Amino acid sequence: MLYIFIDTNNIRILHLKKTLLGQYETSFTTKKLEITLLEKGKLNNLDVIASALKESFALVPTEAHKDHDVTLILPQESFIFFRADMPLDITPAVLESYLKEKARSQMNADIDNSNTSYVIRESEQQKKIVHYAIHTDIIDDLRQAFALLDLKICTIIPEPMTYFKLFEKTLRPNKKENIWYVSYDHNNLSSYIYDSFGLLDEKRWAHELKDDEDVQKVLHHQAQEYESKGHKLNRLILSGRQSEDIRQDTFTKNVGVWTNPLHRIIPHFYAHYVKMLVNEGKSVKELPVLEYDMLIGAFIFTNEHKDFSLMHGDGESKSNGFSKKRTFSLPALPLGKLSGLPWKTIGIFLLSFGVAFGALFGVMKAGVLSGSNFSLPSISLPSFAKATPTPEPPTATPKPPSPTPTPSITREEIRIKVLNGSGIAGRAAEVKSFLKEKGYVEILTGNADNFDFETTVVEVKDDPEIKQFIQQDIASQVAKPKFETLDDADASDIIITIGTDFK
């Protein structure tokens, strides 16, 4: 199984070999080239791409050469993209034509000569269609280039969709967020903006850091730019190899956006996939998520969206959230059993009954004519009326137990800021360790505006589940904390300002 990512001058490869235990042996390769592979999302030259692929494949294990099926990841600029609200009354049969018409009107695109696919996402009881298309000319060029190496492209995935899969499980169904996904590698920054439905703005922001530039100041300035355009950011997901060196608390403070390092998200929210990709005896740290995030995201995507494909024309199955059209037929009558009925026996009985009745009727008529008294014997026929059943007292049906409601949020998802207001050095770090033992993951620490807090103040967003969690978990440490409502626009879900009453 091969996953290949191609951008302007990079090729990255993930090779997966499934083991008997259901895990995968993984190998990763990257090749940076001085030549331009893609220009404005299109192949610059078939032979150049084929040559670059050949060079890259020289670096992968020999076993990878036996695999020929490729999942290809391409930059956003290779695709036609738009989002649309999901009409409530639309049926699967007309959804395809509806999307094509939308693409023509919104994008002015040659949609008739493009392969299309889409996903439907739901958040806050709303549904949106995230639609992608790629022109068949690009597909034909790619097929030819890969065919030179005896490789077959089975699936094409847009790069932003692979990143979205890496933090999708951290999203809450009842809360809409704007998320900024930033890759920080080799002093280069590149990013996309998402909301809870998927990619929000298809334009990729990129910046190369100069020697005298501070990454936090650059990101802070860009975050303000987005906010001025109406995109207030709730979270920053930081990927790339250089992200491993950042301090989450100071980074969040200086950038002004709550920062989630990707390497902390993956073990907690994607443990199932980590187990598939990390063999026994290896640690999670050995999985190069930060450098090959788009390839790992593509692996997760193909496992969760098996119907999504940009390699087929119209009419093929799509990842649309609808079931495939089914044909129903009435159940066949059991005609074979009818042949087993005793028709011959019934016929003989009816014929005999008719002859006997005719004979008796003739004798009776003859008796009437001769004046003798003759009558048919009285035959008492059995009653075929339905017997009235004797009513039985109703049995009380036991009432099923009320199901225990499943919490819509987990401790791992709750973002907490711990501020030291007690004046005792190291208290914020101690409380952070205590909360981590309770199962919280996203915790930042800092100092309060002053150190005169005698009573611990807990600010919580207007969410009963979050309040119940933290109320229960700190009950053993503080008897009567002061609870206040936290503004819903705040990046944190809970802010705990530690007083001297906190044990």
C-alpha atoms as one frame of an Amber mdcrd trajectory, in Angstrom:
protein
   0.000   0.000   0.000   1.572   3.278  -1.140   0.674   6.844  -0.119   2.453
   9.531  -2.146   2.348  13.293  -1.650   3.554  15.658  -4.382   3.799  19.431
  -4.110   5.885  22.101  -5.851   9.281  20.459  -5.338   8.731  17.683  -2.759
   7.788  14.031  -2.911   6.957  12.144   0.264   6.147   8.440   0.375   4.578
   6.179   2.977   4.725   2.427   2.380   2.524   0.137   4.458   2.813  -3.624
   4.654   0.082  -5.363   6.642   1.186  -7.965   9.177  -0.640 -11.055  10.414
  -1.550  -9.196  13.614  -3.453  -6.524  11.683  -0.749  -3.894  12.163   1.407
  -2.316   9.471   5.122  -2.231   8.913   5.758   1.375   7.927   8.503   3.111
   6.002   8.706   6.828   5.173  10.725   8.613   2.527  11.067  12.239   1.495
  12.833  13.705  -1.520  13.339  17.438  -2.044  14.119  18.410  -5.624  15.473
  21.552  -7.224  13.070  21.269 -10.149   9.408  22.324 -10.221   7.049  19.348
 -10.201   3.713  21.140 -10.004   2.887  24.620 -11.199  -0.504  26.075 -10.209
  -1.618  22.553  -9.356  -0.753  21.075 -12.762   2.119  18.847 -13.818   5.016
  20.828 -15.168   6.380  17.935 -17.253   5.488  14.227 -17.459   9.065  13.030
 -17.785  10.231  15.256 -14.917   7.566  13.821 -12.585   8.390  10.251 -13.638
  12.109  10.861 -13.122  11.495  12.442  -9.689   9.321   9.497  -8.650  12.011
   7.088  -9.773  14.623   8.897  -7.664  12.291   8.842  -4.660  11.544   5.130
  -5.060  15.252   4.379  -4.983  15.108   5.410  -1.304  12.226   3.157  -0.224
  12.600  -0.499   0.845  12.711  -3.072  -1.966   9.390  -4.548  -0.801   7.641
  -1.278  -1.652   8.465  -1.851  -5.320   6.053  -4.807  -5.342   3.099  -2.532
  -4.559   1.515  -0.810  -7.531  -1.655   0.799  -6.101  -1.195   4.423  -5.060
  -3.199   6.852  -2.950  -2.063  10.250  -4.191  -2.219  13.477  -2.150  -2.091
  16.762  -4.085  -2.053  20.443  -3.007  -5.313  22.380  -2.799  -4.579  24.388
  -5.947  -4.977  21.234  -8.064  -8.701  21.149  -7.271 -11.948  22.953  -7.837
 -13.445  23.494  -4.394 -16.611  24.898  -2.866 -18.902  24.435   0.130 -22.665
  24.515   0.164 -25.461  24.180   2.670 -27.200  20.814   2.507 -30.828  21.417
   1.383 -33.255  19.734   3.762 -35.558  18.425   1.027 -32.944  17.156  -1.439
 -32.783  13.478  -2.373 -29.692  11.452  -3.262 -30.958  11.073  -6.830 -30.737
  14.813  -7.585 -27.824  15.740  -5.308 -25.224  15.140  -8.031 -26.915  17.424
 -10.553 -27.509  20.031  -7.819 -23.780  20.113  -7.022 -22.781  20.332 -10.687
 -25.073  23.318 -11.169 -23.662  24.927  -8.028 -20.107  24.437  -9.320 -20.979
  26.005 -12.677 -22.605  29.042 -11.108 -20.179  29.588  -8.206 -16.855  28.550
  -9.692 -17.337  29.092 -13.420 -15.520  25.772 -13.765 -15.408  23.131 -16.483
 -17.211  20.709 -14.218 -18.420  18.498 -17.091 -14.822  17.498 -17.806 -13.916
  16.933 -14.164 -14.202  14.081 -11.707 -16.055  15.024  -8.545 -16.600  13.761
  -5.028 -17.715  15.226  -1.733 -18.256  14.662   1.967 -21.141  15.856   4.102
 -20.386  17.093   7.606 -22.760  17.950  10.404 -22.215  20.406  13.256 -24.668
  22.225  15.506 -27.506  20.374  13.710 -26.462  21.897  10.385 -25.152  20.030
   7.354 -22.700  21.278   4.771 -21.379  19.680   1.606 -17.623  19.972   1.046
 -17.240  19.436  -2.687 -14.066  18.713  -4.673 -13.412  18.290  -8.377 -10.271
  17.755 -10.453 -10.008  18.229 -14.198  -9.600  15.066 -16.239  -6.565  16.577
 -18.049  -4.650  16.620 -14.737  -5.711  13.040 -14.006  -4.663  11.853 -17.478
  -1.221  13.451 -17.113  -0.752  11.904 -13.673  -1.830   8.473 -14.896   0.681
   8.571 -17.722   3.528   9.690 -15.443   2.819   6.973 -12.869   2.269   4.322
 -15.546   5.892   4.821 -16.651   6.836   3.277 -13.290   4.095   0.645 -13.470
   2.075   2.430 -10.763  -1.697   2.824 -10.711  -3.418   5.783  -9.022  -6.462
   4.420  -7.177  -7.449   7.439  -5.102  -6.662  11.154  -5.088  -7.096  13.149
  -1.872  -6.755  16.951  -1.480  -4.004  17.871   0.996  -6.259  19.990   3.296
  -8.598  17.025   3.846  -5.715  14.978   5.235  -4.905  17.663   7.820  -8.546
  17.993   8.834  -8.669  14.274   9.663  -5.836  14.765  12.162  -7.863  17.035
  14.447 -11.441  16.191  13.449 -11.914  13.957  16.512 -11.170  16.908  18.814
 -14.168  18.850  17.449 -17.359  19.021  19.464 -20.668  18.413  17.670 -22.427
  21.215  19.556 -19.759  23.895  19.139 -18.530  25.685  16.039 -14.837  26.607
  15.948 -12.374  28.229  13.586  -9.157  26.211  13.521  -5.825  27.313  12.084
  -3.616  24.397  10.997   0.014  25.554  10.747   3.063  23.568   9.671   6.357
  24.854  11.067   9.351  23.214   9.390  12.800  24.402   8.232  11.837  27.980
   9.227   8.933  27.837   6.806   5.310  28.361   7.820   2.337  27.189   5.797
  -1.287  26.967   6.862  -4.978  26.502   6.084  -8.050  27.747   7.957 -10.877
  25.367   8.839 -14.135  25.447  10.725 -16.134  22.554  12.170 -17.360  21.562
   8.688 -13.974  21.455   6.948 -11.790  23.760   4.885 -12.989  27.353   5.252
 -10.622  29.227   2.954  -8.878  27.401   0.132  -6.014  29.885  -0.055  -2.887
  28.531   1.622  -0.915  31.046   3.651   2.876  30.609   3.542   5.773  32.558
   5.037   9.519  32.009   5.139  11.051  33.213   8.383  14.034  35.513   8.114
  16.919  35.367  10.580  15.625  38.237  12.732  11.959  37.150  12.745  10.207
  35.555  15.715   7.733  32.848  14.737   5.303  33.830  17.500   5.157  37.460
  16.388   4.632  36.453  12.758   1.755  34.135  13.693   0.267  36.749  16.033
   0.243  39.302  13.206  -1.357  36.815  10.776  -3.988  35.819  13.350  -4.970
  39.478  13.657  -5.158  39.668   9.857  -7.619  36.780   9.794  -9.690  38.350
  12.560  -9.906  41.621  10.631 -11.410  39.604   7.743 -14.038  38.030   9.988
 -12.213  34.785  10.858 -11.677  34.864  14.618  -9.472  31.874  15.433 -10.375
  29.595  18.344  -7.437  27.194  18.052  -4.085  26.756  16.382  -2.985  23.197
  15.536   0.800  23.270  15.224   2.544  20.616  13.144   5.948  20.324  11.481
   9.230  19.171  12.997  10.022  22.514  14.646   6.729  22.441  16.536   8.196
  19.809  18.865  10.381  22.457  20.500   7.685  24.982  21.391   6.342  25.622
  24.904   2.592  25.415  24.653   1.773  27.938  27.390   4.107  30.756  26.284
   3.319  30.082  22.614  -0.423  30.428  23.282   0.120  33.638  25.222   2.380
  35.282  22.618   0.388  34.252  19.540  -2.951  35.039  21.172  -4.576  31.804
  19.963  -4.912  28.635  22.031  -2.235  26.333  20.598  -2.555  22.534  20.328
   0.708  20.818  19.284  -0.228  17.970  16.932   2.127  15.518  18.650  -0.062
  15.778  21.776  -3.347  15.295  19.922  -2.433  12.101  18.060  -1.744   9.752
  21.040  -4.920  10.800  22.876  -7.496  11.042  20.083  -6.086   8.649  17.471
  -4.746   5.831  19.646  -6.496   3.228  17.444  -4.574   4.308  14.352  -1.338
   4.718  16.285  -1.596   1.056  17.345  -2.058   0.072  13.697   1.024   2.002
  12.578   3.350   1.454  15.549   4.532  -2.126  15.962   5.220  -3.651  19.354
   8.527  -2.605  20.807   8.353   0.858  19.212   7.153   4.042  20.891   4.683
   6.597  19.542   7.561   9.077  19.215   9.046   6.907  16.488   6.017   7.597
  14.280   7.059  10.715  12.306   3.657  12.406  12.472   5.013  15.948  12.340
   6.983  15.484   9.128   4.550  13.160   7.331   1.267  14.487   8.708  -0.438
  14.600   5.302   0.394  10.910   4.651  -0.833   9.729   8.059  -3.933  11.901
   7.653  -4.524  10.293   4.241  -4.280   6.828   5.805  -6.950   7.779   8.362
  -9.080   9.399   5.656  -9.081   6.334   3.399 -10.083   4.158   6.357 -13.010
   6.394   7.242 -14.178   7.528   3.788 -13.852   4.461   1.590 -16.366   5.792
  -0.991 -14.625   9.118  -1.585 -12.893   9.003  -4.949 -11.829  11.499  -7.563
 -10.710   8.744  -9.929 -14.234   8.013 -11.192 -16.631   9.966 -13.333 -20.208
  10.861 -12.478 -22.542   8.164 -11.363 -20.005   6.385  -9.186 -20.539   6.022
  -5.463 -19.690   9.089  -3.395 -19.024   9.647   0.266 -22.279  11.544   0.556
 -23.769  10.250   3.733 -26.589   8.531   1.862 -27.123   4.830   1.380 -26.847
   3.400  -2.092 -30.141   3.029  -3.946 -31.733  -0.289  -3.137 -34.147  -2.369
  -5.155 -36.932  -4.017  -3.224 -39.043  -6.996  -4.423 -42.055  -8.667  -2.938
 -41.431 -12.021  -1.299 -42.010 -15.000  -3.607 -45.154 -16.973  -2.986 -44.533
 -20.567  -1.812 -45.960 -22.140  -4.957 -44.018 -25.327  -4.406 -46.124 -26.079
  -1.335 -49.409 -25.783  -3.266 -48.476 -28.701  -5.433 -48.410 -30.842  -2.319
 -52.151 -30.359  -1.548 -54.441 -33.491  -2.044 -56.415 -32.182  -5.052 -57.310
 -35.701  -6.259 -58.752 -36.686  -2.878 -60.776 -33.474  -2.661 -62.137 -33.984
  -6.197 -63.283 -37.555  -5.460 -64.965 -36.411  -2.233 -66.860 -33.588  -3.984
 -67.964 -35.887  -6.803 -69.202 -38.526  -4.327 -71.042 -35.902  -2.292 -72.743
 -34.575  -5.438 -73.862 -38.070  -6.540 -75.212 -38.930  -3.052 -77.061 -35.633
  -2.749 -78.585 -36.088  -6.212 -79.770 -39.606  -5.343 -81.382 -38.477  -2.101
 -83.037 -35.525  -3.828 -84.464 -37.935  -6.458 -85.826 -40.319  -3.822 -87.443
 -37.412  -1.922 -89.046 -36.039  -5.046 -90.350 -39.497  -5.940 -91.874 -39.778
  -2.420 -93.627 -36.447  -2.755 -95.104 -37.480  -6.077 -96.326 -40.806  -4.678
 -97.780 -39.121  -1.566 -95.541 -40.928   0.951 -94.032 -39.006   3.848 -90.298
 -38.885   3.381 -87.860 -36.339   4.698 -84.117 -36.000   4.825 -82.628 -36.803
   8.148 -81.694 -33.827  10.217 -77.954 -33.394  10.138 -76.372 -31.322  12.811
 -73.407 -29.545  11.261 -70.590 -28.332  13.471 -70.501 -24.615  14.128 -67.732
 -22.710  12.362 -68.266 -19.517  14.318 -65.138 -18.255  16.036 -65.068 -19.032
  19.717 -64.892 -15.998  21.947 -61.703 -16.290  23.961 -61.887 -15.975  27.701
 -60.283 -12.675  28.574 -57.109 -12.934  30.609 -55.993 -10.278  33.015 -53.361
  -8.050  31.363 -49.786  -8.660  32.360 -47.962  -5.542  33.358 -45.078  -4.854
  30.982 -41.989  -3.919  32.959 -40.799  -0.413  32.126 -37.353  -0.481  30.530
 -34.651   1.230  32.544 -33.793   4.746  31.425 -30.566   4.722  29.412 -27.614
   6.485  30.965 -26.885   9.527  28.778 -23.495   9.466  27.053 -21.473  12.616
  27.787 -21.003  14.753  24.692 -17.549  15.847  25.862 -14.596  14.126  27.503
 -11.934  15.429  29.864  -9.333  15.106  27.085 -11.225  17.731  25.050 -11.563
  20.327  27.823  -9.092  23.215  27.670  -7.994  24.510  31.100  -5.898  27.489
  32.100  -4.450  27.394  35.636  -3.372  30.746  37.105  -1.423  31.034  40.346
  -3.071  33.651  42.548  -1.921  32.214  45.874   1.567  33.690  45.974   3.048
  30.219  46.623   5.718  29.408  44.035   5.062  26.328  41.903   1.353  25.995
  42.789   0.174  26.214  39.155   2.484  23.351  38.150   1.238  21.238  41.088
  -2.407  21.800  40.166  -1.608  21.001  36.545  -0.119  17.633  37.596  -3.188
  16.940  39.742  -5.563  17.673  36.823  -3.527  15.506  34.451  -4.021  12.580
  36.840  -7.761  13.192  36.531  -7.548  12.791  32.753  -7.280  16.363  31.489
  -4.792  16.934  28.698  -4.984  20.527  27.475  -3.687  22.541  30.455  -1.812
  25.831  30.381  -0.274  27.534  33.426   0.562  31.108  34.326   0.333  33.761
  37.026  -2.789  35.671  38.005  -2.893  39.485  37.948  -2.100  39.467  41.663
  -1.269  36.973  44.408  -3.951  38.036  46.929  -6.522  35.341  46.168  -7.698
  33.630  49.348 -10.608  31.855  47.613 -10.066  29.794  44.468 -12.067  31.162
  41.516 -13.238  28.749  38.826 -14.532  30.351  35.619 -16.448  27.853  33.464
 -18.214  28.251  30.144 -21.978  27.826  30.189 -21.866  24.039  29.754 -23.333
  21.859  32.566 -21.153  18.842  31.663 -17.896  20.802  31.859 -18.926  22.358
  35.164 -19.899  18.961  36.591 -16.541  17.442  35.593 -14.395  20.115  37.218
 -16.684  20.440  40.268 -16.301  16.741  41.018 -12.582  16.590  40.271 -11.426
  19.457  42.500 -13.839  18.760  45.370 -11.106  16.968  47.332  -8.724  19.926
  47.017 -10.890  22.962  47.646 -14.028  23.020  49.785 -15.930  26.050  48.490
 -14.480  27.517  45.304 -16.166  30.526  43.751 -17.739  29.598  40.398 -18.169
  32.239  37.712 -19.342  32.092  34.096 -16.601  32.304  31.472 -17.194  34.171
  28.233 -17.997  31.720  25.424 -15.519  33.503  23.126 -12.596  32.678  25.425
 -10.138  30.083  24.104 -10.218  28.206  27.412 -13.174  26.183  28.657 -12.141
  26.592  32.291  -9.888  29.134  34.027  -8.850  28.219  37.583  -7.283  31.010
  39.598  -5.688  29.266  42.600  -6.285  30.771  46.035  -4.677  29.954  49.349
  -7.632  27.630  50.123  -6.502  25.141  47.434  -4.775  22.215  49.180
